[in-house]
mmCIF file of C-alpha atoms in Angstrom:
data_model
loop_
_atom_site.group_PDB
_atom_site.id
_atom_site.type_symbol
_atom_site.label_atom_id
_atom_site.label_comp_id
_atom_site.label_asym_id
_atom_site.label_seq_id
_atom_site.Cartn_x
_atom_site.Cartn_y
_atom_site.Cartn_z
ATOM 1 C CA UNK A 1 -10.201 -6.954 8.771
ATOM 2 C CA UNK A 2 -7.300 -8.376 10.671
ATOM 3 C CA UNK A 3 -4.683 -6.243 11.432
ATOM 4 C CA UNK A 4 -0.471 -7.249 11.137
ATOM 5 C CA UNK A 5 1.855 -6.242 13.552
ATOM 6 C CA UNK A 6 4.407 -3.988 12.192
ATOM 7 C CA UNK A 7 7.777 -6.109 12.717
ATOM 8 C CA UNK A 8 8.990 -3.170 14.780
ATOM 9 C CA UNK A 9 6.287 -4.026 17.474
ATOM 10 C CA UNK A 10 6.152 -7.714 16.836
ATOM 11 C CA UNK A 11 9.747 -7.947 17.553
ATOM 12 C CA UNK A 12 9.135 -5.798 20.733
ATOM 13 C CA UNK A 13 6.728 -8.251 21.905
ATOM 14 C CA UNK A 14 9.094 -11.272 22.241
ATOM 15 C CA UNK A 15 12.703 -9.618 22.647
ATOM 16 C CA UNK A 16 14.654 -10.880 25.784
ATOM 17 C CA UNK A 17 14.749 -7.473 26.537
ATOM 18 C CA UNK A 18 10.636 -7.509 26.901
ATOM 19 C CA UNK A 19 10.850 -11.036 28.721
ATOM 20 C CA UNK A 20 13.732 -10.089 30.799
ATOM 21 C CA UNK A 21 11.581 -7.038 31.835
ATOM 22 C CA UNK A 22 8.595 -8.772 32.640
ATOM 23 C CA UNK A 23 10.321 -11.182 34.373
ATOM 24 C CA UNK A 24 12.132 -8.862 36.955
ATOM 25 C CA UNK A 25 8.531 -6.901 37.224
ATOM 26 C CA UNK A 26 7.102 -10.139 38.290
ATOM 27 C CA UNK A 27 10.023 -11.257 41.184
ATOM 28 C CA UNK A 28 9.929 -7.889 42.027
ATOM 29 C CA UNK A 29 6.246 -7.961 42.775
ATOM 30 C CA UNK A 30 6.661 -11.820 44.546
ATOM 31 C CA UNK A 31 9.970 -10.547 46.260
ATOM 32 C CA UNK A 32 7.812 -7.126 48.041
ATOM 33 C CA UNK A 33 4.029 -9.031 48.163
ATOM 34 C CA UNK A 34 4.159 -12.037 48.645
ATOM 35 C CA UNK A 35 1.100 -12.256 45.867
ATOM 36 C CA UNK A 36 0.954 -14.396 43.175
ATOM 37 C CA UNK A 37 -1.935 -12.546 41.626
ATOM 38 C CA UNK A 38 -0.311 -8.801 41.832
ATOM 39 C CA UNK A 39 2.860 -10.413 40.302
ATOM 40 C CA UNK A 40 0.833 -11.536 37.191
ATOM 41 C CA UNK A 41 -0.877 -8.153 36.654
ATOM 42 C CA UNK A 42 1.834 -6.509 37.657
ATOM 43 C CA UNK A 43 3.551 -8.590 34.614
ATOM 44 C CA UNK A 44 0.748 -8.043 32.105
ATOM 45 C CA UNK A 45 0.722 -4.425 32.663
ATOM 46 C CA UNK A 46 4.602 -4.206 32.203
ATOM 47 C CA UNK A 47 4.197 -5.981 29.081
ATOM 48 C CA UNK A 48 1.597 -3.955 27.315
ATOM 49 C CA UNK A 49 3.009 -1.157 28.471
ATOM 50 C CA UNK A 50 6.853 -2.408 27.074
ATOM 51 C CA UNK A 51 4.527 -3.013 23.286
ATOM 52 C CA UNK A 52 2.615 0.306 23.001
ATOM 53 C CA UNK A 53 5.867 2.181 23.663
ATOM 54 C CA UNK A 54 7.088 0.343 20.982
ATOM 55 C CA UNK A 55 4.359 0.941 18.717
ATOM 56 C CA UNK A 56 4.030 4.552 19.645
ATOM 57 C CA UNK A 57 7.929 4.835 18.805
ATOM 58 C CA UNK A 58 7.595 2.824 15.444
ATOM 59 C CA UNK A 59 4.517 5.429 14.483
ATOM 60 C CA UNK A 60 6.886 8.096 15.260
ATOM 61 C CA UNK A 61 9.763 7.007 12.899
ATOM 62 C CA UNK A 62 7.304 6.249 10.272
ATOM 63 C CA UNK A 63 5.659 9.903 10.773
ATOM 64 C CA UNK A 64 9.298 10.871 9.616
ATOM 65 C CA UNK A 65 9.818 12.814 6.393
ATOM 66 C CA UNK A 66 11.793 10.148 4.033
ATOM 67 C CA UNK A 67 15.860 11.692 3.968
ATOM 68 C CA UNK A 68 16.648 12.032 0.250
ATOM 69 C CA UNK A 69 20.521 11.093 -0.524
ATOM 70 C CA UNK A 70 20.960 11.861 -4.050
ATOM 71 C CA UNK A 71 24.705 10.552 -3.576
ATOM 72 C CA UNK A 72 22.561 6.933 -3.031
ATOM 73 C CA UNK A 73 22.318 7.180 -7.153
ATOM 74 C CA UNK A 74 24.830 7.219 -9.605
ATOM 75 C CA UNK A 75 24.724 10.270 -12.411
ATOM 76 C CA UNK A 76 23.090 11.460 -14.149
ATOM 77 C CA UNK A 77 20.224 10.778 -11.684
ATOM 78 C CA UNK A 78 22.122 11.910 -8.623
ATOM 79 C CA UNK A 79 22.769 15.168 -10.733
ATOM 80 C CA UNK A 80 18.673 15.369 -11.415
ATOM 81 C CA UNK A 81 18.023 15.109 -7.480
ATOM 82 C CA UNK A 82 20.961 17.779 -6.519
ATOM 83 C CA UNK A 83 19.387 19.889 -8.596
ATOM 84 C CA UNK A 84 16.135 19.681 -7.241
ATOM 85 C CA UNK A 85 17.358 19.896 -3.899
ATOM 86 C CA UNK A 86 19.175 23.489 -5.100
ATOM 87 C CA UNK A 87 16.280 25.155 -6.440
ATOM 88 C CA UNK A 88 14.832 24.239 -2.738
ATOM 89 C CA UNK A 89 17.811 25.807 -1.449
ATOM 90 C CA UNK A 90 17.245 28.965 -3.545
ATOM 91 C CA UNK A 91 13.783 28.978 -2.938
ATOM 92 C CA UNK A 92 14.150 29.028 0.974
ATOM 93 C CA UNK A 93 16.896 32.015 0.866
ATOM 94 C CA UNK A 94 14.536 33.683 -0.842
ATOM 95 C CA UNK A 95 11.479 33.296 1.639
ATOM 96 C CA UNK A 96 13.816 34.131 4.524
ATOM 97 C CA UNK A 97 14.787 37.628 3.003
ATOM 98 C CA UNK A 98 10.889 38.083 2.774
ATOM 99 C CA UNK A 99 9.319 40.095 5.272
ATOM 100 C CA UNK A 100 6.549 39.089 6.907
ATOM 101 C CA UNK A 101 3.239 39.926 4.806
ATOM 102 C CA UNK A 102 0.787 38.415 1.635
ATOM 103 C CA UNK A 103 3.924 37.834 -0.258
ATOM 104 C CA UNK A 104 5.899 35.227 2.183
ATOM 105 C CA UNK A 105 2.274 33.921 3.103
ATOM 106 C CA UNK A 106 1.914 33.219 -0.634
ATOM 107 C CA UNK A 107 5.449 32.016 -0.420
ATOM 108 C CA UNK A 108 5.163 29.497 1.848
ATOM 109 C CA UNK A 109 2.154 27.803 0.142
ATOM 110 C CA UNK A 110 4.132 27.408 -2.849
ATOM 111 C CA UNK A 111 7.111 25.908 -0.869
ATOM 112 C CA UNK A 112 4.779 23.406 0.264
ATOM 113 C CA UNK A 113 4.318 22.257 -3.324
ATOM 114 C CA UNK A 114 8.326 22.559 -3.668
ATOM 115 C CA UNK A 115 8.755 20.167 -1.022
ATOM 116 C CA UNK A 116 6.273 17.570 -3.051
ATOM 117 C CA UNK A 117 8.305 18.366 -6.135
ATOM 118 C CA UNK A 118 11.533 17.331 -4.636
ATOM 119 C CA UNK A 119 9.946 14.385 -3.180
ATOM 120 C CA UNK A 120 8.707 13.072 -6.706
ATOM 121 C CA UNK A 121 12.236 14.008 -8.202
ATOM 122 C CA UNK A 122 13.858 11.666 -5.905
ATOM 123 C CA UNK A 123 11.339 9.691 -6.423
ATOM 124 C CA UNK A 124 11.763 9.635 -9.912
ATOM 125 C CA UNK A 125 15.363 9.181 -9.745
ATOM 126 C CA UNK A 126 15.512 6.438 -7.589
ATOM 127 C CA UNK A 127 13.148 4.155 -10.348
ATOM 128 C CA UNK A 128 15.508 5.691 -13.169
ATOM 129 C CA UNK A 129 18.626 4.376 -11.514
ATOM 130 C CA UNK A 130 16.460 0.883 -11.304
ATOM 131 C CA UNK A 131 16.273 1.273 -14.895
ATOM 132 C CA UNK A 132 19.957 1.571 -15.589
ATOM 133 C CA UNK A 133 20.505 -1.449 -13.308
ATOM 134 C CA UNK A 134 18.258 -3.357 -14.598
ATOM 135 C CA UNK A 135 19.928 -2.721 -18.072
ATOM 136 C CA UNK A 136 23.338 -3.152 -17.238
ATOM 137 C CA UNK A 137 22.254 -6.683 -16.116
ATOM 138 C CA UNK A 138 21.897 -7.261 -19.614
ATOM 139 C CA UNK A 139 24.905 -7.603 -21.597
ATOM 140 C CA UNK A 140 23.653 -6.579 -24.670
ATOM 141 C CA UNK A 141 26.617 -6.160 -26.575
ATOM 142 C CA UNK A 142 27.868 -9.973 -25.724
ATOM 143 C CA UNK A 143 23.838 -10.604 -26.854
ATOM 144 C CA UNK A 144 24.823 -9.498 -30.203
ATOM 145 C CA UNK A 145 28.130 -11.101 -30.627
ATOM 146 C CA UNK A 146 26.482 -14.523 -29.798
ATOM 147 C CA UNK A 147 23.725 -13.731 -32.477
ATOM 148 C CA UNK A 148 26.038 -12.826 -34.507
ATOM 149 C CA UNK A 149 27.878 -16.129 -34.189
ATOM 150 C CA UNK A 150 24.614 -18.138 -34.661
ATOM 151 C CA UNK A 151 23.316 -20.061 -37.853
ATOM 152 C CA UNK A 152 20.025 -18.244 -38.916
ATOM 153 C CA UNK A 153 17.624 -21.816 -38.308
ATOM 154 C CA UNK A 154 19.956 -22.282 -34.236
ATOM 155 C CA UNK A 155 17.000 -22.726 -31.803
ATOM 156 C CA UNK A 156 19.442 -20.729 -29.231
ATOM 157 C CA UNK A 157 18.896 -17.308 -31.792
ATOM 158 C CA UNK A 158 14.972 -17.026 -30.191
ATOM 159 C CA UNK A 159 16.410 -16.599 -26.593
ATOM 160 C CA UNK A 160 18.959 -14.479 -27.149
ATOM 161 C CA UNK A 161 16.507 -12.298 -29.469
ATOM 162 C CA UNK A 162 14.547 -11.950 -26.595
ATOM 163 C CA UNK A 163 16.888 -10.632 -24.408
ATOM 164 C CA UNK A 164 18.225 -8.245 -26.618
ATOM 165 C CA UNK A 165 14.742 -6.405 -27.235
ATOM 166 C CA UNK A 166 14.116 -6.548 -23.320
ATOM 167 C CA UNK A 167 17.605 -4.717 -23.087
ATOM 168 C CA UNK A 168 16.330 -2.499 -26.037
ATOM 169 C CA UNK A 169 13.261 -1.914 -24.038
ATOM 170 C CA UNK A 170 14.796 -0.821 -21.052
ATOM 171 C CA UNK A 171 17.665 1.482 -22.713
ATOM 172 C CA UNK A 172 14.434 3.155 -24.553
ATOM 173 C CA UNK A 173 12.445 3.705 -21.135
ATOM 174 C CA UNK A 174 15.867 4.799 -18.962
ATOM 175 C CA UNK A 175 16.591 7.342 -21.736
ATOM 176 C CA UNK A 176 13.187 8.558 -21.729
ATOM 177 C CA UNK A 177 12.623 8.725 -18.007
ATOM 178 C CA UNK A 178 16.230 11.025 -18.074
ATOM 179 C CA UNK A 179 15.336 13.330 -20.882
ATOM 180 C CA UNK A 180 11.595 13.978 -19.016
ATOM 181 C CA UNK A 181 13.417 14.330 -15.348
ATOM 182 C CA UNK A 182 16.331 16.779 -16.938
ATOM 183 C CA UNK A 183 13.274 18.970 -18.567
ATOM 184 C CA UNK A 184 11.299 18.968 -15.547
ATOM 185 C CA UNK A 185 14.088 19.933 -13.347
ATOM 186 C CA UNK A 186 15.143 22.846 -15.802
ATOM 187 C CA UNK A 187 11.325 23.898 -15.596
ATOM 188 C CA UNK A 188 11.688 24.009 -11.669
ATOM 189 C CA UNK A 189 14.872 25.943 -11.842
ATOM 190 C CA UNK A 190 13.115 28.720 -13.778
ATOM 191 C CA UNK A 191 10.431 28.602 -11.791
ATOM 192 C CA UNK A 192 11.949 29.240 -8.302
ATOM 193 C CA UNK A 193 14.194 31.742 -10.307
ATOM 194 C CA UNK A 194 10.915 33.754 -11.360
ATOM 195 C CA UNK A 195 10.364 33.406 -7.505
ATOM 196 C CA UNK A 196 13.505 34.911 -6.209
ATOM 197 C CA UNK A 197 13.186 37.812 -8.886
ATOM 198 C CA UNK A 198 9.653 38.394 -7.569
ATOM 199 C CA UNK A 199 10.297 38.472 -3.737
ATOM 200 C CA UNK A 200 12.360 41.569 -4.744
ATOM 201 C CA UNK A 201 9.535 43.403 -5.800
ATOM 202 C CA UNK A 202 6.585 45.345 -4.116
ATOM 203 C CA UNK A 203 3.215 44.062 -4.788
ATOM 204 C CA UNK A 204 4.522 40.951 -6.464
ATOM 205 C CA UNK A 205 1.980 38.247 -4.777
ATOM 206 C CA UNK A 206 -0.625 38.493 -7.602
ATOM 207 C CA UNK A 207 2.683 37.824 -9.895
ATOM 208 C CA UNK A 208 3.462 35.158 -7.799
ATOM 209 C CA UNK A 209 -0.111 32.847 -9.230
ATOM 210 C CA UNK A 210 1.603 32.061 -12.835
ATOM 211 C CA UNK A 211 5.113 31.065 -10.605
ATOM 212 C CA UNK A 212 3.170 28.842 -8.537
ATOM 213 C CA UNK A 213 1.027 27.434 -11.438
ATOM 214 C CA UNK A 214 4.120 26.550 -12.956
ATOM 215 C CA UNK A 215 5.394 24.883 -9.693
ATOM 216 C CA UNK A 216 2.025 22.832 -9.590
ATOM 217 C CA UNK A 217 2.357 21.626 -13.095
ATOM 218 C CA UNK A 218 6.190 20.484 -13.089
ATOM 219 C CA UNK A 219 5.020 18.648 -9.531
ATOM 220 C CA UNK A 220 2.134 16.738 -11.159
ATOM 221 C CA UNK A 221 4.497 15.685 -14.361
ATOM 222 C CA UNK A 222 6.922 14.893 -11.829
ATOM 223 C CA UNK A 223 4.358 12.322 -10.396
ATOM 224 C CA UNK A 224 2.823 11.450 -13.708
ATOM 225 C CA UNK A 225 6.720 10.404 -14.544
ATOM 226 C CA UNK A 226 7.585 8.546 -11.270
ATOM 227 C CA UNK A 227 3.773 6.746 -11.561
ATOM 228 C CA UNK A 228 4.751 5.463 -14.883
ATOM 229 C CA UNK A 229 8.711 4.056 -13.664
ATOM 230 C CA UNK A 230 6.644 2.345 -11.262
ATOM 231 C CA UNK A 231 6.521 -1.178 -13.030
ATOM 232 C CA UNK A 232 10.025 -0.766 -13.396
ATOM 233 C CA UNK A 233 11.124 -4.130 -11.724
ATOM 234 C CA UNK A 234 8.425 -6.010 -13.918
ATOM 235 C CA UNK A 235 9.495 -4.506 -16.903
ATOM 236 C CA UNK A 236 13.351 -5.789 -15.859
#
């Protein structure tokens, strides 16, 4: 199977930058040796070596963790990723006034699956507030008015019937997506809560299994919920 060229690379192959490189490696080369020969490999080399920096770079920035921005959204789904980001917050206090032992071991597992949580809640977020956009394309209101307007046999009533249930559709899914994301997110809160309560306590790590079964489920409903906004644009 072929393989693309990430445009990062590709673009690294034929900048001036590479060409401009290659060049002065090559009357560089001419200018010292006198060889036509050296100057080309001498050339080649500087160009494969200019690409699979490039590559090596683009690899890096894609290794990156993704930055969430909940003040990208608008409420309430900025509010919904804030609050994620809080009980993260909370959580990581607490493992920080844990000494070292079965209990912050157990700890840190568990943030691991807090970290995939907040993921999927931004995750989530960012197809509600695709949702709300896509509604608020629709001026459902003025859709009404015109029906309202209309002659029950006007051909134009079938169009802007149409329209009106796709906006319907896509108020119904956007309020549905926020009620599921504002009951997951209270789940979470309660859940690093019962986590900062136990961190207090001696002997809390065999506790600490229900907390981090809780965790796990609001993480896999939290991907269960951002799996299903993923049709989003088709369904706009």
């Amino acid at each position: 199977m072929t393989r693309r060229l990430e445009p990062t690379v590709l673009l690294a192959a034929i900048s001036p930058i590479t060409i401009a490189l290659v060049a002065g490696a090559v009357a560089l080369i001419l200018l010292l040796s006198g060889s036509l020969i050296a100057a080309i490999v001498i050339g080649i080399a500087v160009y494969v070596l200019r690409v699979l920096v490039s590559r090596l770079i683009a690899a890096h920035i894609a290794a990156l963790p993704r930055r969430i921005d909940p003040f990208a959204l608008r409420e309430p789904w900025r509010f919904f990723v804030r609050d994620a980001i809080r009980a993260r917050t909370r959580f990581t206090d607490a493992l920080t006034d844990t000494e070292p032992g079965p209990l912050r071991d157990r700890l840190l597992e568990i943030g691991e699956s807090l970290d995939i949580g907040v993921e999927q809640a931004w995750e989530a977020a960012q197809r509600g507030q695709q949702l709300t956009d896509a509604r608020r394309r629709i001026d459902g209101s003025q859709l009404q008015r015109q029906l309202d307007g209309l002659e029950a046999a006007d051909p134009r009533r079938s169009g802007l019937e149409a329209q009106l249930a796709t906006h319907g559709r896509l108020a119904e899914r956007e309020e549905r997506a926020r009620s599921e994301l504002e009951s997951l997110d209270v789940r979470l809160d309660e859940a690093v809560a019962r986590v900062t309560e136990l961190g207090t306590r001696v002997g809390g790590v065999a506790e600490l299994d229900e907390v981090a079964a809780s965790i796990g489920f609001v993480v896999r409903e939290l991907e269960a919920l951002r799996l299903g906004l993923d049709d989003v644009e088709g369904a706009a």
